[in-house]
């Protein structure tokens, strides 16, 4: 006897007796899981940021106990924030790159090249605008080269940015011939003196705060930020979703170069000169600050707030060590230990999230 059409299509009476759940049920379950995972991720990031605030508070207490008259002095606190501003701006750009699954080892060399190019005698003839414009353009140009090599040249970010590190350092040395280039433009130097402070806040700190806020808004409130996270999480899935992955990576390295150019200008104000040794080990400090701030080296996750807190932690440690006359090698050991601890915590967090 021939089966009815409805039963044949459903695999017979047994299959019809256990109908497949509607697609909407699967969709709602998946949506619930994603929301739960998002809340768990947000909670972990909040806990990490609160932990960093606790570490920063502990460091302030240590500094206040060991050198109360010097560490808690307003001038010293202003100095800490000013020093954090330069590497902090670089770290904001680095955070975007690492979230996308990339790396930029050339940031310190780009800062050096931008600072010496912007302080040549020919550039200083154009005054404040000439120095600022040159620093930003050099940073963008270096970021463009990195981006093109990585996004369209197919080069591994580690190799491409390592090549830029060597090239930029060499060019900076060639421009300066190993000499310090003194800035003579008063409008630039005036930004570093106390008379230019606004409500007791140095202009460099205000620039750092502005870059941080803009970076946070871009990452958390724009399509560009969502695309950055998507590319870092799964580049192939992002491509299938319609994101131009190569163009996004190009933009990210341009953003990193822009941050390096701004940082170079801030360093010029702070030091009053341009040197080929500027930005030494900035790449390691920026990567370390981003890591302890919760940015995954594998990409797909990170926060601007966490990175900024990481910068403040490292800068405060350096300041406390300097006030207590501890050698720089001890500082590097302490930083290394913090980085290792942060990576171990990061791995444990990711493992718990996957389980």
C-alpha angles and dihedrals in degrees: 000000000000118000120238113262093244093057094045092053092049095047098259134297094309093057091045090053091062104040119195114256113258117264091244090065091056091046093050091047091050091047090051091050092049092049091048091049091048092052091048091050092048090049091051091050091048090050090050092050091048089049091052090050088052091051090048091050090049091051091051089052091049091049091047091051099044098040108009097163095047106032098046092045112119092232091055094048089051089050092052092052092045093052090046090053096068098048089035093063090050090049092055090059092042091053092059091049094049093046087057090055095258137108134215116206093169101069095101093048091047090053089051094048093046092048095051094042090051093050100051115122091248092054095045090058087074092056128213096343092049094053094046094045093049094048092051095044093049090050092049092047092053091046089050092054091049092047095048093048093049103035101036103015094053094229121153109254091233093057097040095050092042088056089049090050092056094042096047093047091050093048091047090053091048093051094050098033085220093301131121115250110217118214114231099176106112095201089061096043092048091066089067098054125090094246089069094057115118111219088338093307118121115235090238090061091051090053090049091050091050092050090048094051093046091047091050092050093048093049098043106027107035139069088240090062093048091049090051091055091044093052091049093047097049120345094192093050089048090052091050088050090060101262116141095229096186094051091046091053091048090053091049094055089046087054091050090050091049091053090050091052092051090047090051090055091049090050090051089055092046097046100029089223147060122243135174088232093061116121094025110176091355089133092059094045092048094048091046093049091049092048097051087045090063104264111143115231088215090058135235098094139058146116134226091214092054092049092051091050088050090054091050091049093052094043092050091049091052091049094049091049092049093049090051092049093241116160122256093243089064089052091053091049090051092049091049091052091050091050092050091048091049093051092048091051089047093053091048091050092051091047092051090048092054094048 
